[in-house]
PDB file of C-alpha atoms in Angstrom:
ATOM      1  CA  GLU A  14      84.121 106.719  89.259  1.00  0.00           C
ATOM      2  CA  ILE A  15      87.527 106.868  90.600  1.00  0.00           C
ATOM      3  CA  LYS A  16      90.060 107.924  88.025  1.00  0.00           C
ATOM      4  CA  PHE A  17      93.590 106.018  87.833  1.00  0.00           C
ATOM      5  CA  GLY A  18      96.118 108.258  89.175  1.00  0.00           C
ATOM      6  CA  TRP A  19      98.504 109.434  91.813  1.00  0.00           C
ATOM      7  CA  SER A  20      97.873 112.103  94.479  1.00  0.00           C
ATOM      8  CA  LEU A  21     100.646 113.675  96.336  1.00  0.00           C
ATOM      9  CA  ALA A  22     100.089 111.610  99.229  1.00  0.00           C
ATOM     10  CA  PHE A  23     100.825 108.479  97.230  1.00  0.00           C
ATOM     11  CA  ASP A  24     100.125 105.489  99.400  1.00  0.00           C
ATOM     12  CA  GLN A  25      99.287 107.485 102.363  1.00  0.00           C
ATOM     13  CA  ASP A  26      95.814 108.186 101.341  1.00  0.00           C
ATOM     14  CA  GLY A  27      93.299 106.091 103.084  1.00  0.00           C
ATOM     15  CA  ALA A  28      89.954 104.866 101.573  1.00  0.00           C
ATOM     16  CA  ALA A  29      88.213 108.199 102.671  1.00  0.00           C
ATOM     17  CA  ALA A  30      90.852 110.310 100.730  1.00  0.00           C
ATOM     18  CA  VAL A  31      90.395 108.125  97.663  1.00  0.00           C
ATOM     19  CA  LEU A  32      86.792 108.510  97.746  1.00  0.00           C
ATOM     20  CA  LYS A  33      87.126 112.349  98.323  1.00  0.00           C
ATOM     21  CA  LYS A  34      89.785 112.967  95.626  1.00  0.00           C
ATOM     22  CA  LYS A  35      88.205 110.421  93.146  1.00  0.00           C
ATOM     23  CA  LEU A  36      91.664 109.483  92.384  1.00  0.00           C
ATOM     24  CA  GLY A  37      93.830 106.398  93.090  1.00  0.00           C
ATOM     25  CA  PHE A  38      96.021 103.729  91.693  1.00  0.00           C
ATOM     26  CA  CYS A  39      96.261  99.831  92.486  1.00  0.00           C
ATOM     27  CA  ASN A  40      97.202  99.884  96.194  1.00  0.00           C
ATOM     28  CA  THR A  41      94.924 102.832  97.176  1.00  0.00           C
ATOM     29  CA  LYS A  42      92.033 101.451  95.176  1.00  0.00           C
ATOM     30  CA  ALA A  43      92.676  98.127  96.528  1.00  0.00           C
ATOM     31  CA  MET A  44      92.429  99.571 100.131  1.00  0.00           C
ATOM     32  CA  LEU A  45      89.062 101.260  99.213  1.00  0.00           C
ATOM     33  CA  LEU A  46      87.497  98.264  97.704  1.00  0.00           C
ATOM     34  CA  VAL A  47      88.412  96.204 100.784  1.00  0.00           C
ATOM     35  CA  THR A  48      87.147  98.857 103.160  1.00  0.00           C
ATOM     36  CA  LEU A  49      83.741  98.902 101.209  1.00  0.00           C
ATOM     37  CA  LEU A  50      83.650  95.170 101.239  1.00  0.00           C
ATOM     38  CA  ARG A  51      84.256  94.591 104.900  1.00  0.00           C
ATOM     39  CA  ALA A  52      81.620  97.328 105.553  1.00  0.00           C
ATOM     40  CA  ILE A  53      79.006  95.145 104.306  1.00  0.00           C
ATOM     41  CA  ASP A  54      80.502  92.019 106.124  1.00  0.00           C
ATOM     42  CA  ILE A  55      82.117  90.473 102.909  1.00  0.00           C
ATOM     43  CA  PRO A  56      85.669  89.060 103.810  1.00  0.00           C
ATOM     44  CA  ALA A  57      88.309  90.980 101.704  1.00  0.00           C
ATOM     45  CA  ARG A  58      92.108  91.606 101.903  1.00  0.00           C
ATOM     46  CA  GLN A  59      94.899  92.836  99.799  1.00  0.00           C
ATOM     47  CA  HIS A  60      97.413  90.582  98.102  1.00  0.00           C
ATOM     48  CA  PHE A  61     100.835  92.332  97.209  1.00  0.00           C
ATOM     49  CA  VAL A  62     103.304  91.344  94.527  1.00  0.00           C
ATOM     50  CA  THR A  63     105.751  93.166  92.234  1.00  0.00           C
ATOM     51  CA  ILE A  64     104.662  94.249  88.921  1.00  0.00           C
ATOM     52  CA  HIS A  65     106.963  94.949  85.810  1.00  0.00           C
ATOM     53  CA  MET A  66     107.256  99.079  85.584  1.00  0.00           C
ATOM     54  CA  ARG A  67     106.724  98.409  81.814  1.00  0.00           C
ATOM     55  CA  VAL A  68     102.837  98.383  82.610  1.00  0.00           C
ATOM     56  CA  LEU A  69     103.084 102.126  83.070  1.00  0.00           C
ATOM     57  CA  ASN A  70     105.084 102.783  79.805  1.00  0.00           C
ATOM     58  CA  GLY A  71     103.052 105.244  77.797  1.00  0.00           C
ATOM     59  CA  ILE A  72     101.719 107.209  80.854  1.00  0.00           C
ATOM     60  CA  GLY A  73     105.482 107.538  82.017  1.00  0.00           C
ATOM     61  CA  SER A  74     108.822 106.439  80.516  1.00  0.00           C
ATOM     62  CA  PHE A  75     110.236 103.722  82.606  1.00  0.00           C
ATOM     63  CA  GLY A  76     111.730 101.568  79.900  1.00  0.00           C
ATOM     64  CA  ASP A  77     112.883  98.195  81.297  1.00  0.00           C
ATOM     65  CA  SER A  78     113.775  99.713  84.741  1.00  0.00           C
ATOM     66  CA  GLY A  79     112.415  97.055  87.133  1.00  0.00           C
ATOM     67  CA  TYR A  80     109.385  96.479  89.209  1.00  0.00           C
ATOM     68  CA  VAL A  81     107.082  98.323  91.644  1.00  0.00           C
ATOM     69  CA  ASP A  82     104.750  97.041  94.332  1.00  0.00           C
ATOM     70  CA  HIS A  83     101.141  95.989  93.099  1.00  0.00           C
ATOM     71  CA  SER A  84      98.239  94.848  95.007  1.00  0.00           C
ATOM     72  CA  TRP A  85      94.891  93.160  94.197  1.00  0.00           C
ATOM     73  CA  THR A  86      91.820  92.412  96.200  1.00  0.00           C
ATOM     74  CA  GLU A  87      90.914  89.038  97.181  1.00  0.00           C
ATOM     75  CA  VAL A  88      87.206  88.788  98.028  1.00  0.00           C
ATOM     76  CA  LYS A  89      85.406  85.634  99.671  1.00  0.00           C
ATOM     77  CA  LEU A  90      82.290  84.583  97.978  1.00  0.00           C
ATOM     78  CA  ASP A  91      80.720  81.339  98.207  1.00  0.00           C
ATOM     79  CA  ASP A  92      83.573  80.189 100.383  1.00  0.00           C
ATOM     80  CA  LYS A  93      86.115  80.843  97.383  1.00  0.00           C
ATOM     81  CA  TRP A  94      88.660  83.708  97.315  1.00  0.00           C
ATOM     82  CA  LEU A  95      88.458  85.585  94.203  1.00  0.00           C
ATOM     83  CA  LYS A  96      91.329  87.767  92.848  1.00  0.00           C
ATOM     84  CA  VAL A  97      90.439  91.084  91.269  1.00  0.00           C
ATOM     85  CA  ASP A  98      92.268  94.231  90.101  1.00  0.00           C
ATOM     86  CA  SER A  99      89.874  95.104  87.231  1.00  0.00           C
ATOM     87  CA  TYR A 100      88.936  98.305  89.012  1.00  0.00           C
ATOM     88  CA  VAL A 101      92.519  99.797  89.028  1.00  0.00           C
ATOM     89  CA  LEU A 102      91.895 101.555  85.814  1.00  0.00           C
ATOM     90  CA  ASP A 103      88.702 103.502  85.279  1.00  0.00           C
ATOM     91  CA  THR A 104      86.809 102.308  82.522  1.00  0.00           C
ATOM     92  CA  LYS A 105      87.646 104.903  79.798  1.00  0.00           C
ATOM     93  CA  LEU A 106      91.159 105.064  80.483  1.00  0.00           C
ATOM     94  CA  ALA A 107      91.280 100.947  80.314  1.00  0.00           C
ATOM     95  CA  GLU A 108      89.505 100.831  76.929  1.00  0.00           C
ATOM     96  CA  VAL A 109      91.669 103.319  75.474  1.00  0.00           C
ATOM     97  CA  ALA A 110      94.813 101.784  76.884  1.00  0.00           C
ATOM     98  CA  ARG A 111      93.956  98.366  75.536  1.00  0.00           C
ATOM     99  CA  GLN A 112      93.077  99.750  72.045  1.00  0.00           C
ATOM    100  CA  LYS A 113      96.517 101.583  71.943  1.00  0.00           C
ATOM    101  CA  LEU A 114      98.275  98.421  73.014  1.00  0.00           C
ATOM    102  CA  LYS A 115      96.630  96.422  70.209  1.00  0.00           C
ATOM    103  CA  ILE A 116      97.504  98.992  67.640  1.00  0.00           C
ATOM    104  CA  GLU A 117     101.167  99.088  68.843  1.00  0.00           C
ATOM    105  CA  GLY A 118     101.451  95.349  69.018  1.00  0.00           C
ATOM    106  CA  ARG A 119     102.510  95.669  72.900  1.00  0.00           C
ATOM    107  CA  VAL A 120     101.354  93.304  75.898  1.00  0.00           C
ATOM    108  CA  VAL A 121     101.496  96.056  78.612  1.00  0.00           C
ATOM    109  CA  GLY A 122     101.503  99.875  78.901  1.00  0.00           C
ATOM    110  CA  TYR A 123      99.537 102.700  79.678  1.00  0.00           C
ATOM    111  CA  GLY A 124      98.532 101.093  83.212  1.00  0.00           C
ATOM    112  CA  ALA A 125      96.889  98.203  81.379  1.00  0.00           C
ATOM    113  CA  HIS A 126      97.704  94.590  80.187  1.00  0.00           C
ATOM    114  CA  VAL A 127      96.176  94.083  76.626  1.00  0.00           C
ATOM    115  CA  ASN A 128      94.255  91.037  77.759  1.00  0.00           C
ATOM    116  CA  GLY A 129      92.986  92.707  80.882  1.00  0.00           C
ATOM    117  CA  THR A 130      89.455  93.704  81.748  1.00  0.00           C
ATOM    118  CA  SER A 131      87.817  96.533  83.642  1.00  0.00           C
ATOM    119  CA  THR A 132      84.818  94.551  84.695  1.00  0.00           C
ATOM    120  CA  TRP A 133      84.166  91.785  87.342  1.00  0.00           C
ATOM    121  CA  ASP A 134      81.243  89.374  87.353  1.00  0.00           C
ATOM    122  CA  GLY A 135      81.769  88.456  91.116  1.00  0.00           C
ATOM    123  CA  ARG A 136      82.147  84.708  90.115  1.00  0.00           C
ATOM    124  CA  SER A 137      85.717  84.479  88.669  1.00  0.00           C
ATOM    125  CA  ASP A 138      89.230  86.265  88.783  1.00  0.00           C
ATOM    126  CA  ALA A 139      89.408  89.614  86.949  1.00  0.00           C
ATOM    127  CA  PHE A 140      92.509  91.459  86.217  1.00  0.00           C
ATOM    128  CA  SER A 141      93.271  94.745  84.460  1.00  0.00           C
ATOM    129  CA  GLN A 142      96.967  95.081  85.167  1.00  0.00           C
ATOM    130  CA  PHE A 143      98.111  91.729  86.722  1.00  0.00           C
ATOM    131  CA  VAL A 144      97.109  89.438  83.853  1.00  0.00           C
ATOM    132  CA  ASP A 145      99.551  86.518  84.583  1.00  0.00           C
ATOM    133  CA  ASP A 146      98.739  84.417  81.489  1.00  0.00           C
ATOM    134  CA  GLY A 147     102.243  84.185  80.312  1.00  0.00           C
ATOM    135  CA  SER A 148     102.104  86.706  77.578  1.00  0.00           C
ATOM    136  CA  PHE A 149     104.463  88.940  79.427  1.00  0.00           C
ATOM    137  CA  PRO A 150     107.407  86.825  80.870  1.00  0.00           C
ATOM    138  CA  LYS A 151     108.570  88.025  84.250  1.00  0.00           C
ATOM    139  CA  LEU A 152     105.427  90.219  85.045  1.00  0.00           C
ATOM    140  CA  THR A 153     106.398  89.653  88.500  1.00  0.00           C
ATOM    141  CA  THR A 154     109.393  88.669  90.709  1.00  0.00           C
ATOM    142  CA  GLU A 155     108.094  88.811  94.185  1.00  0.00           C
ATOM    143  CA  ASP A 156     104.803  87.448  95.904  1.00  0.00           C
ATOM    144  CA  TYR A 157     104.539  89.142  99.382  1.00  0.00           C
ATOM    145  CA  GLY A 158     101.249  87.590  99.964  1.00  0.00           C
ATOM    146  CA  VAL A 159      98.079  88.830 102.038  1.00  0.00           C
ATOM    147  CA  PHE A 160      97.762  91.670 104.157  1.00  0.00           C
ATOM    148  CA  GLU A 161      95.153  93.622 105.801  1.00  0.00           C
ATOM    149  CA  ASP A 162      95.711  96.720 103.745  1.00  0.00           C
ATOM    150  CA  VAL A 163      98.547  98.885 102.347  1.00  0.00           C
ATOM    151  CA  HIS A 164      99.667 100.363 105.730  1.00  0.00           C
ATOM    152  CA  ASP A 165      99.972  96.632 107.167  1.00  0.00           C
ATOM    153  CA  PHE A 166     102.034  95.708 104.132  1.00  0.00           C
ATOM    154  CA  TYR A 167     104.763  98.549 104.428  1.00  0.00           C
ATOM    155  CA  ALA A 168     104.658  97.743 108.387  1.00  0.00           C
ATOM    156  CA  LYS A 169     105.059  93.964 108.086  1.00  0.00           C
ATOM    157  CA  ALA A 170     106.570  92.966 104.646  1.00  0.00           C
ATOM    158  CA  SER A 171     110.211  92.040 104.424  1.00  0.00           C
ATOM    159  CA  GLY A 172     112.293  94.101 102.136  1.00  0.00           C
ATOM    160  CA  VAL A 173     109.954  96.721 101.193  1.00  0.00           C
ATOM    161  CA  SER A 174     109.863 100.462 102.355  1.00  0.00           C
ATOM    162  CA  GLN A 175     107.053 102.965 102.049  1.00  0.00           C
ATOM    163  CA  LEU A 176     108.044 106.099 100.432  1.00  0.00           C
ATOM    164  CA  ARG A 177     108.459 108.789 103.372  1.00  0.00           C
ATOM    165  CA  ALA A 178     107.434 112.422 102.926  1.00  0.00           C
ATOM    166  CA  PRO A 179     110.411 114.045 101.833  1.00  0.00           C
ATOM    167  CA  ILE A 180     110.725 111.355  98.914  1.00  0.00           C
ATOM    168  CA  ARG A 181     107.098 111.797  98.197  1.00  0.00           C
ATOM    169  CA  TRP A 182     107.653 115.770  97.886  1.00  0.00           C
ATOM    170  CA  ILE A 183     110.819 114.926  95.606  1.00  0.00           C
ATOM    171  CA  LEU A 184     108.548 112.661  93.525  1.00  0.00           C
ATOM    172  CA  ALA A 185     105.614 115.059  93.350  1.00  0.00           C
ATOM    173  CA  PRO A 186     106.507 116.271  89.823  1.00  0.00           C
ATOM    174  CA  LEU A 187     106.255 112.831  88.665  1.00  0.00           C
ATOM    175  CA  PHE A 188     103.087 111.708  90.258  1.00  0.00           C
ATOM    176  CA  TRP A 189     101.411 114.899  88.678  1.00  0.00           C
ATOM    177  CA  GLN A 190     103.012 114.199  85.324  1.00  0.00           C
ATOM    178  CA  LEU A 191     101.689 110.440  85.545  1.00  0.00           C
ATOM    179  CA  THR A 192      98.424 111.517  86.254  1.00  0.00           C
ATOM    180  CA  ARG A 193      98.233 114.369  83.573  1.00  0.00           C
ATOM    181  CA  SER A 194      99.426 111.824  81.290  1.00  0.00           C
ATOM    182  CA  ALA A 195      96.636 109.343  82.249  1.00  0.00           C
ATOM    183  CA  GLU A 196      94.071 112.153  81.760  1.00  0.00           C
ATOM    184  CA  ALA A 197      95.424 112.956  78.321  1.00  0.00           C
ATOM    185  CA  LEU A 198      95.105 109.366  77.140  1.00  0.00           C
ATOM    186  CA  ARG A 199      91.555 109.389  78.413  1.00  0.00           C
ATOM    187  CA  ARG A 200      90.676 112.282  76.472  1.00  0.00           C
ATOM    188  CA  GLN A 201      92.083 110.748  73.346  1.00  0.00           C
ATOM    189  CA  GLY A 202      89.087 108.188  73.489  1.00  0.00           C
ATOM    190  CA  ALA A 203      87.675 107.171  70.073  1.00  0.00           C
ATOM    191  CA  ASN A 204      90.535 109.312  68.127  1.00  0.00           C
ATOM    192  CA  ILE A 205      93.086 106.698  68.173  1.00  0.00           C
ATOM    193  CA  ASP A 206      94.270 105.455  64.910  1.00  0.00           C
TER     194      ASP A 206
END
């Protein structure tokens, strides 16, 4: 299982690096899934949008501060494109996050959506973060569309920019803190009341 978190390379990690580190977030995990599906000749692509930063509150402290880039995987099965981001959160973190959200009466936070799922049946759409069911108004503000992968997105999408090395270094303590917070939440497990 690949845990939800951020490496210092952030979105520069390719599929092999995500596998080796056993750590990733929406964009890097989507790239890994797309790569694996294509390796067995299943058509797959990444779809990019913005997602409200409140989805990360509880792992970090972002308040109502805006939006970040998010992607899910689109998989073509039986001539139908299915959308899935249920893999973004590892199972343990997803369970704890949704439990805490229910207790707190919140819709998003801890990297999850209260109505999300961390499983996928291969027959229908499945989301852990991008649950656009109307329960969280303004979940997104921008739909960038489909790209081959995260690198293609940053090369071609209008109005977005990839974090360059100096900025990633400056943000490294934040990435480490978010990853440590996710790990602490994972360890809470059944001790939530």
